């Protein structure tokens, strides 16, 4: 869910302006992780694959050097391994 600050608490201070949007939608995410471990006798080897799909992601974006806004981004996809 967007925070109260992201929804309603815009600010102007010095050279910075923060815009807010009371119509921000909550993020919706689907995440997954697959891990495998192997005991090698003198240590453990672990491998993990992960992925995340997020709709209506909240993204803070600088519109100019002094103006920042938070908006919903349609989709974000993250994949990786470690």
Short mmCIF file of N, CA, C and O in Angstrom, two decimals:
data_model
loop_
_atom_site.label_atom_id
_atom_site.label_comp_id
_atom_site.label_asym_id
_atom_site.label_seq_id
_atom_site.Cartn_x
_atom_site.Cartn_y
_atom_site.Cartn_z
N UNK A 1 0.84 -1.18 0.00
CA UNK A 1 0.00 0.00 0.00
C UNK A 1 0.89 1.24 0.00
O UNK A 1 1.92 1.26 0.64
N UNK A 2 0.47 2.28 -0.71
CA UNK A 2 1.20 3.55 -0.64
C UNK A 2 1.15 4.10 0.79
O UNK A 2 0.17 3.91 1.51
N UNK A 3 2.20 4.79 1.19
CA UNK A 3 2.21 5.40 2.52
C UNK A 3 1.37 6.67 2.52
O UNK A 3 1.06 7.23 1.47
N UNK A 4 1.04 7.15 3.70
CA UNK A 4 0.28 8.40 3.82
C UNK A 4 1.06 9.54 3.17
O UNK A 4 0.49 10.38 2.48
N UNK A 5 2.38 9.55 3.34
CA UNK A 5 3.21 10.59 2.74
C UNK A 5 3.14 10.58 1.22
O UNK A 5 3.09 11.63 0.59
N UNK A 6 3.15 9.38 0.62
CA UNK A 6 3.06 9.27 -0.84
C UNK A 6 1.70 9.69 -1.36
O UNK A 6 1.57 10.18 -2.48
N UNK A 7 0.67 9.49 -0.56
CA UNK A 7 -0.68 9.84 -0.97
C UNK A 7 -1.01 11.32 -0.76
O UNK A 7 -1.62 11.95 -1.62
N UNK A 8 -0.64 11.88 0.40
CA UNK A 8 -1.18 13.18 0.78
C UNK A 8 -0.18 14.22 1.26
O UNK A 8 -0.51 15.39 1.34
N UNK A 9 1.04 13.85 1.66
CA UNK A 9 1.92 14.81 2.32
C UNK A 9 2.99 15.36 1.38
O UNK A 9 4.17 15.12 1.55
N UNK A 10 2.57 16.11 0.37
CA UNK A 10 3.52 16.78 -0.49
C UNK A 10 4.24 17.85 0.31
O UNK A 10 3.82 18.24 1.39
N UNK A 11 5.35 18.33 -0.22
CA UNK A 11 6.10 19.33 0.52
C UNK A 11 6.85 20.25 -0.43
O UNK A 11 7.15 19.90 -1.56
N UNK A 12 7.12 21.44 0.08
CA UNK A 12 7.97 22.40 -0.61
C UNK A 12 8.97 22.88 0.43
O UNK A 12 8.61 23.37 1.48
N UNK A 13 10.25 22.68 0.14
CA UNK A 13 11.27 23.09 1.10
C UNK A 13 12.56 23.43 0.37
O UNK A 13 13.10 22.60 -0.34
N UNK A 14 13.01 24.66 0.52
CA UNK A 14 14.21 25.08 -0.18
C UNK A 14 14.00 24.98 -1.66
O UNK A 14 13.10 25.58 -2.23
N UNK A 15 14.82 24.17 -2.32
CA UNK A 15 14.70 23.98 -3.77
C UNK A 15 13.96 22.70 -4.13
O UNK A 15 13.92 22.33 -5.30
N UNK A 16 13.38 22.01 -3.16
CA UNK A 16 12.76 20.71 -3.43
C UNK A 16 11.24 20.78 -3.32
O UNK A 16 10.70 21.32 -2.37
N UNK A 17 10.58 20.20 -4.31
CA UNK A 17 9.12 20.07 -4.31
C UNK A 17 8.80 18.59 -4.46
O UNK A 17 9.30 17.93 -5.37
N UNK A 18 7.97 18.04 -3.55
CA UNK A 18 7.56 16.64 -3.63
C UNK A 18 6.06 16.62 -3.89
O UNK A 18 5.27 17.08 -3.08
N UNK A 19 5.67 16.11 -5.08
CA UNK A 19 4.26 15.97 -5.43
C UNK A 19 3.72 14.67 -4.87
O UNK A 19 4.44 13.69 -4.75
N UNK A 20 2.45 14.65 -4.53
CA UNK A 20 1.79 13.43 -4.07
C UNK A 20 0.60 13.14 -4.96
O UNK A 20 0.18 13.98 -5.75
N UNK A 21 0.04 11.95 -4.82
CA UNK A 21 -1.10 11.54 -5.64
C UNK A 21 -2.05 10.70 -4.80
O UNK A 21 -1.72 9.55 -4.46
N UNK A 22 -3.23 11.21 -4.44
CA UNK A 22 -4.17 10.43 -3.62
C UNK A 22 -4.80 9.26 -4.38
O UNK A 22 -5.51 8.46 -3.80
N UNK A 23 -4.51 9.13 -5.67
CA UNK A 23 -5.08 8.05 -6.47
C UNK A 23 -4.09 6.91 -6.72
O UNK A 23 -4.33 6.07 -7.58
N UNK A 24 -2.98 6.86 -5.98
CA UNK A 24 -2.02 5.77 -6.14
C UNK A 24 -2.67 4.44 -5.79
O UNK A 24 -3.43 4.34 -4.84
N UNK A 25 -2.34 3.41 -6.57
CA UNK A 25 -2.86 2.06 -6.32
C UNK A 25 -1.84 1.26 -5.51
O UNK A 25 -0.64 1.51 -5.59
N UNK A 26 -2.28 0.25 -4.75
CA UNK A 26 -1.33 -0.61 -4.05
C UNK A 26 -0.59 -1.52 -5.04
O UNK A 26 -1.13 -1.89 -6.08
N UNK A 27 0.65 -1.87 -4.69
CA UNK A 27 1.41 -2.81 -5.51
C UNK A 27 0.82 -4.20 -5.38
O UNK A 27 0.35 -4.58 -4.32
N UNK A 28 0.90 -4.98 -6.46
CA UNK A 28 0.50 -6.38 -6.42
C UNK A 28 1.68 -7.19 -6.93
O UNK A 28 2.12 -7.01 -8.07
N UNK A 29 2.20 -8.09 -6.10
CA UNK A 29 3.41 -8.84 -6.47
C UNK A 29 3.18 -10.34 -6.40
O UNK A 29 2.42 -10.84 -5.58
N UNK A 30 3.86 -11.04 -7.30
CA UNK A 30 3.95 -12.49 -7.28
C UNK A 30 5.43 -12.80 -7.23
O UNK A 30 6.20 -12.35 -8.08
N UNK A 31 5.85 -13.53 -6.20
CA UNK A 31 7.28 -13.82 -6.04
C UNK A 31 7.50 -15.32 -5.88
O UNK A 31 6.61 -16.05 -5.44
N UNK A 32 8.68 -15.76 -6.27
CA UNK A 32 9.03 -17.16 -6.12
C UNK A 32 10.52 -17.32 -5.91
O UNK A 32 11.32 -16.47 -6.32
N UNK A 33 10.88 -18.41 -5.25
CA UNK A 33 12.29 -18.70 -4.98
C UNK A 33 12.48 -20.21 -4.97
O UNK A 33 11.66 -20.95 -4.44
N UNK A 34 13.58 -20.65 -5.58
CA UNK A 34 13.92 -22.06 -5.60
C UNK A 34 15.36 -22.18 -5.11
O UNK A 34 16.26 -21.55 -5.65
N UNK A 35 15.57 -22.95 -4.05
CA UNK A 35 16.90 -23.10 -3.46
C UNK A 35 17.31 -24.56 -3.41
O UNK A 35 16.47 -25.44 -3.24
N UNK A 36 18.61 -24.78 -3.54
CA UNK A 36 19.17 -26.13 -3.39
C UNK A 36 20.43 -26.01 -2.55
O UNK A 36 21.21 -25.07 -2.72
N UNK A 37 20.63 -26.97 -1.64
CA UNK A 37 21.82 -26.99 -0.78
C UNK A 37 22.52 -28.33 -0.93
O UNK A 37 21.88 -29.36 -1.06
N UNK A 38 23.85 -28.27 -0.88
CA UNK A 38 24.65 -29.49 -0.93
C UNK A 38 25.70 -29.41 0.16
O UNK A 38 26.47 -28.44 0.23
N UNK A 39 25.74 -30.43 1.02
CA UNK A 39 26.75 -30.50 2.07
C UNK A 39 28.01 -31.14 1.46
O UNK A 39 28.02 -32.31 1.13
N UNK A 40 29.07 -30.34 1.34
CA UNK A 40 30.30 -30.80 0.71
C UNK A 40 31.31 -31.32 1.72
O UNK A 40 32.50 -31.40 1.41
N UNK A 41 30.90 -31.65 2.90
CA UNK A 41 31.79 -32.19 3.92
C UNK A 41 32.44 -31.09 4.74
O UNK A 41 32.25 -31.02 5.94
N UNK A 42 33.20 -30.21 4.11
CA UNK A 42 33.86 -29.12 4.84
C UNK A 42 33.13 -27.78 4.66
O UNK A 42 33.64 -26.74 5.02
N UNK A 43 31.95 -27.81 4.09
CA UNK A 43 31.17 -26.59 3.90
C UNK A 43 29.88 -26.92 3.17
O UNK A 43 29.63 -28.06 2.80
N UNK A 44 29.06 -25.93 3.01
CA UNK A 44 27.78 -26.11 2.34
C UNK A 44 27.72 -25.22 1.12
O UNK A 44 28.08 -24.04 1.17
N UNK A 45 27.26 -25.77 0.02
CA UNK A 45 27.07 -25.03 -1.23
C UNK A 45 25.57 -24.79 -1.40
O UNK A 45 24.79 -25.75 -1.31
N UNK A 46 25.19 -23.55 -1.62
CA UNK A 46 23.77 -23.23 -1.78
C UNK A 46 23.59 -22.40 -3.04
O UNK A 46 24.32 -21.45 -3.29
N UNK A 47 22.57 -22.72 -3.82
CA UNK A 47 22.21 -21.99 -5.03
C UNK A 47 20.74 -21.60 -4.93
O UNK A 47 19.91 -22.41 -4.52
N UNK A 48 20.45 -20.36 -5.28
CA UNK A 48 19.07 -19.86 -5.22
C UNK A 48 18.72 -19.13 -6.50
O UNK A 48 19.49 -18.30 -6.97
N UNK A 49 17.57 -19.44 -7.05
CA UNK A 49 17.00 -18.72 -8.17
C UNK A 49 15.77 -17.98 -7.66
O UNK A 49 15.01 -18.53 -6.86
N UNK A 50 15.55 -16.75 -8.12
CA UNK A 50 14.39 -16.01 -7.65
C UNK A 50 13.77 -15.22 -8.79
O UNK A 50 14.40 -14.93 -9.79
N UNK A 51 12.50 -14.89 -8.62
CA UNK A 51 11.80 -14.03 -9.57
C UNK A 51 10.70 -13.27 -8.86
O UNK A 51 10.17 -13.71 -7.84
N UNK A 52 10.38 -12.12 -9.40
CA UNK A 52 9.30 -11.30 -8.85
C UNK A 52 8.62 -10.56 -10.00
O UNK A 52 9.27 -10.01 -10.88
N UNK A 53 7.31 -10.57 -9.98
CA UNK A 53 6.49 -9.85 -10.95
C UNK A 53 5.62 -8.87 -10.15
O UNK A 53 4.88 -9.29 -9.28
N UNK A 54 5.73 -7.58 -10.44
CA UNK A 54 4.97 -6.57 -9.69
C UNK A 54 4.17 -5.72 -10.66
O UNK A 54 4.70 -5.21 -11.64
N UNK A 55 2.89 -5.58 -10.36
CA UNK A 55 2.01 -4.68 -11.12
C UNK A 55 1.72 -3.46 -10.25
O UNK A 55 1.65 -3.55 -9.05
N UNK A 56 1.53 -2.33 -10.89
CA UNK A 56 1.26 -1.05 -10.19
C UNK A 56 2.35 -0.74 -9.17
O UNK A 56 2.07 -0.26 -8.07
N UNK A 57 3.61 -1.01 -9.53
CA UNK A 57 4.73 -0.74 -8.62
C UNK A 57 4.83 0.75 -8.33
O UNK A 57 4.59 1.58 -9.20
N UNK A 58 5.17 1.10 -7.09
CA UNK A 58 5.36 2.50 -6.71
C UNK A 58 6.79 2.90 -7.06
O UNK A 58 7.74 2.23 -6.68
N UNK A 59 6.91 4.00 -7.79
CA UNK A 59 8.23 4.45 -8.27
C UNK A 59 8.37 5.94 -8.01
O UNK A 59 7.52 6.73 -8.43
N UNK A 60 9.43 6.32 -7.31
CA UNK A 60 9.73 7.73 -7.06
C UNK A 60 10.58 8.23 -8.22
O UNK A 60 11.63 7.64 -8.52
N UNK A 61 10.14 9.29 -8.88
CA UNK A 61 10.82 9.77 -10.07
C UNK A 61 11.08 11.26 -9.98
O UNK A 61 10.18 12.03 -9.63
N UNK A 62 12.29 11.66 -10.31
CA UNK A 62 12.62 13.08 -10.37
C UNK A 62 12.17 13.62 -11.72
O UNK A 62 12.65 13.18 -12.77
N UNK A 63 11.21 14.55 -11.71
CA UNK A 63 10.72 15.14 -12.96
C UNK A 63 11.67 16.24 -13.45
O UNK A 63 11.87 16.40 -14.65
N UNK A 64 12.22 17.00 -12.53
CA UNK A 64 13.23 18.02 -12.81
C UNK A 64 14.24 17.95 -11.67
O UNK A 64 14.13 17.09 -10.79
N UNK A 65 15.19 18.87 -11.64
CA UNK A 65 16.16 18.87 -10.55
C UNK A 65 15.51 19.20 -9.21
O UNK A 65 16.04 18.87 -8.16
N UNK A 66 14.35 19.85 -9.23
CA UNK A 66 13.71 20.25 -7.98
C UNK A 66 12.38 19.57 -7.70
O UNK A 66 11.87 19.67 -6.59
N UNK A 67 11.79 18.90 -8.68
CA UNK A 67 10.46 18.31 -8.51
C UNK A 67 10.53 16.80 -8.58
O UNK A 67 11.05 16.22 -9.53
N UNK A 68 10.00 16.14 -7.53
CA UNK A 68 9.94 14.68 -7.45
C UNK A 68 8.50 14.25 -7.27
O UNK A 68 7.72 14.92 -6.59
N UNK A 69 8.12 13.13 -7.87
CA UNK A 69 6.77 12.60 -7.72
C UNK A 69 6.82 11.08 -7.56
O UNK A 69 7.79 10.45 -7.96
N UNK A 70 5.79 10.52 -6.97
CA UNK A 70 5.64 9.07 -6.86
C UNK A 70 4.48 8.68 -7.75
O UNK A 70 3.42 9.30 -7.71
N UNK A 71 4.69 7.66 -8.57
CA UNK A 71 3.62 7.22 -9.47
C UNK A 71 3.64 5.71 -9.58
O UNK A 71 4.62 5.06 -9.23
N UNK A 72 2.53 5.16 -10.08
CA UNK A 72 2.45 3.73 -10.33
C UNK A 72 3.08 3.42 -11.68
O UNK A 72 2.86 4.12 -12.66
N UNK A 73 3.89 2.36 -11.71
CA UNK A 73 4.48 1.85 -12.94
C UNK A 73 3.72 0.57 -13.29
O UNK A 73 3.49 -0.25 -12.40
N UNK A 74 3.35 0.41 -14.55
CA UNK A 74 2.51 -0.72 -14.95
C UNK A 74 3.05 -2.06 -14.49
O UNK A 74 2.39 -2.79 -13.77
N UNK A 75 4.30 -2.41 -14.88
CA UNK A 75 4.86 -3.71 -14.52
C UNK A 75 6.36 -3.62 -14.31
O UNK A 75 7.05 -2.91 -15.02
N UNK A 76 6.85 -4.41 -13.35
CA UNK A 76 8.29 -4.59 -13.13
C UNK A 76 8.54 -6.08 -12.99
O UNK A 76 7.80 -6.79 -12.32
N UNK A 77 9.61 -6.55 -13.64
CA UNK A 77 9.97 -7.96 -13.56
C UNK A 77 11.42 -8.07 -13.11
O UNK A 77 12.30 -7.41 -13.65
N UNK A 78 11.68 -8.89 -12.10
CA UNK A 78 13.03 -9.09 -11.58
C UNK A 78 13.33 -10.58 -11.53
O UNK A 78 12.53 -11.35 -11.00
N UNK A 79 14.45 -10.99 -12.12
CA UNK A 79 14.89 -12.38 -12.10
C UNK A 79 16.35 -12.39 -11.65
O UNK A 79 17.07 -11.44 -11.89
N UNK A 80 16.78 -13.47 -11.03
CA UNK A 80 18.19 -13.55 -10.68
C UNK A 80 18.56 -14.85 -10.00
O UNK A 80 17.73 -15.73 -9.79
N UNK A 81 19.82 -14.93 -9.68
CA UNK A 81 20.32 -16.09 -8.99
C UNK A 81 21.50 -15.70 -8.11
O UNK A 81 22.15 -14.70 -8.35
N UNK A 82 21.73 -16.48 -7.10
CA UNK A 82 22.89 -16.25 -6.24
C UNK A 82 23.40 -17.56 -5.71
O UNK A 82 22.72 -18.55 -5.69
#
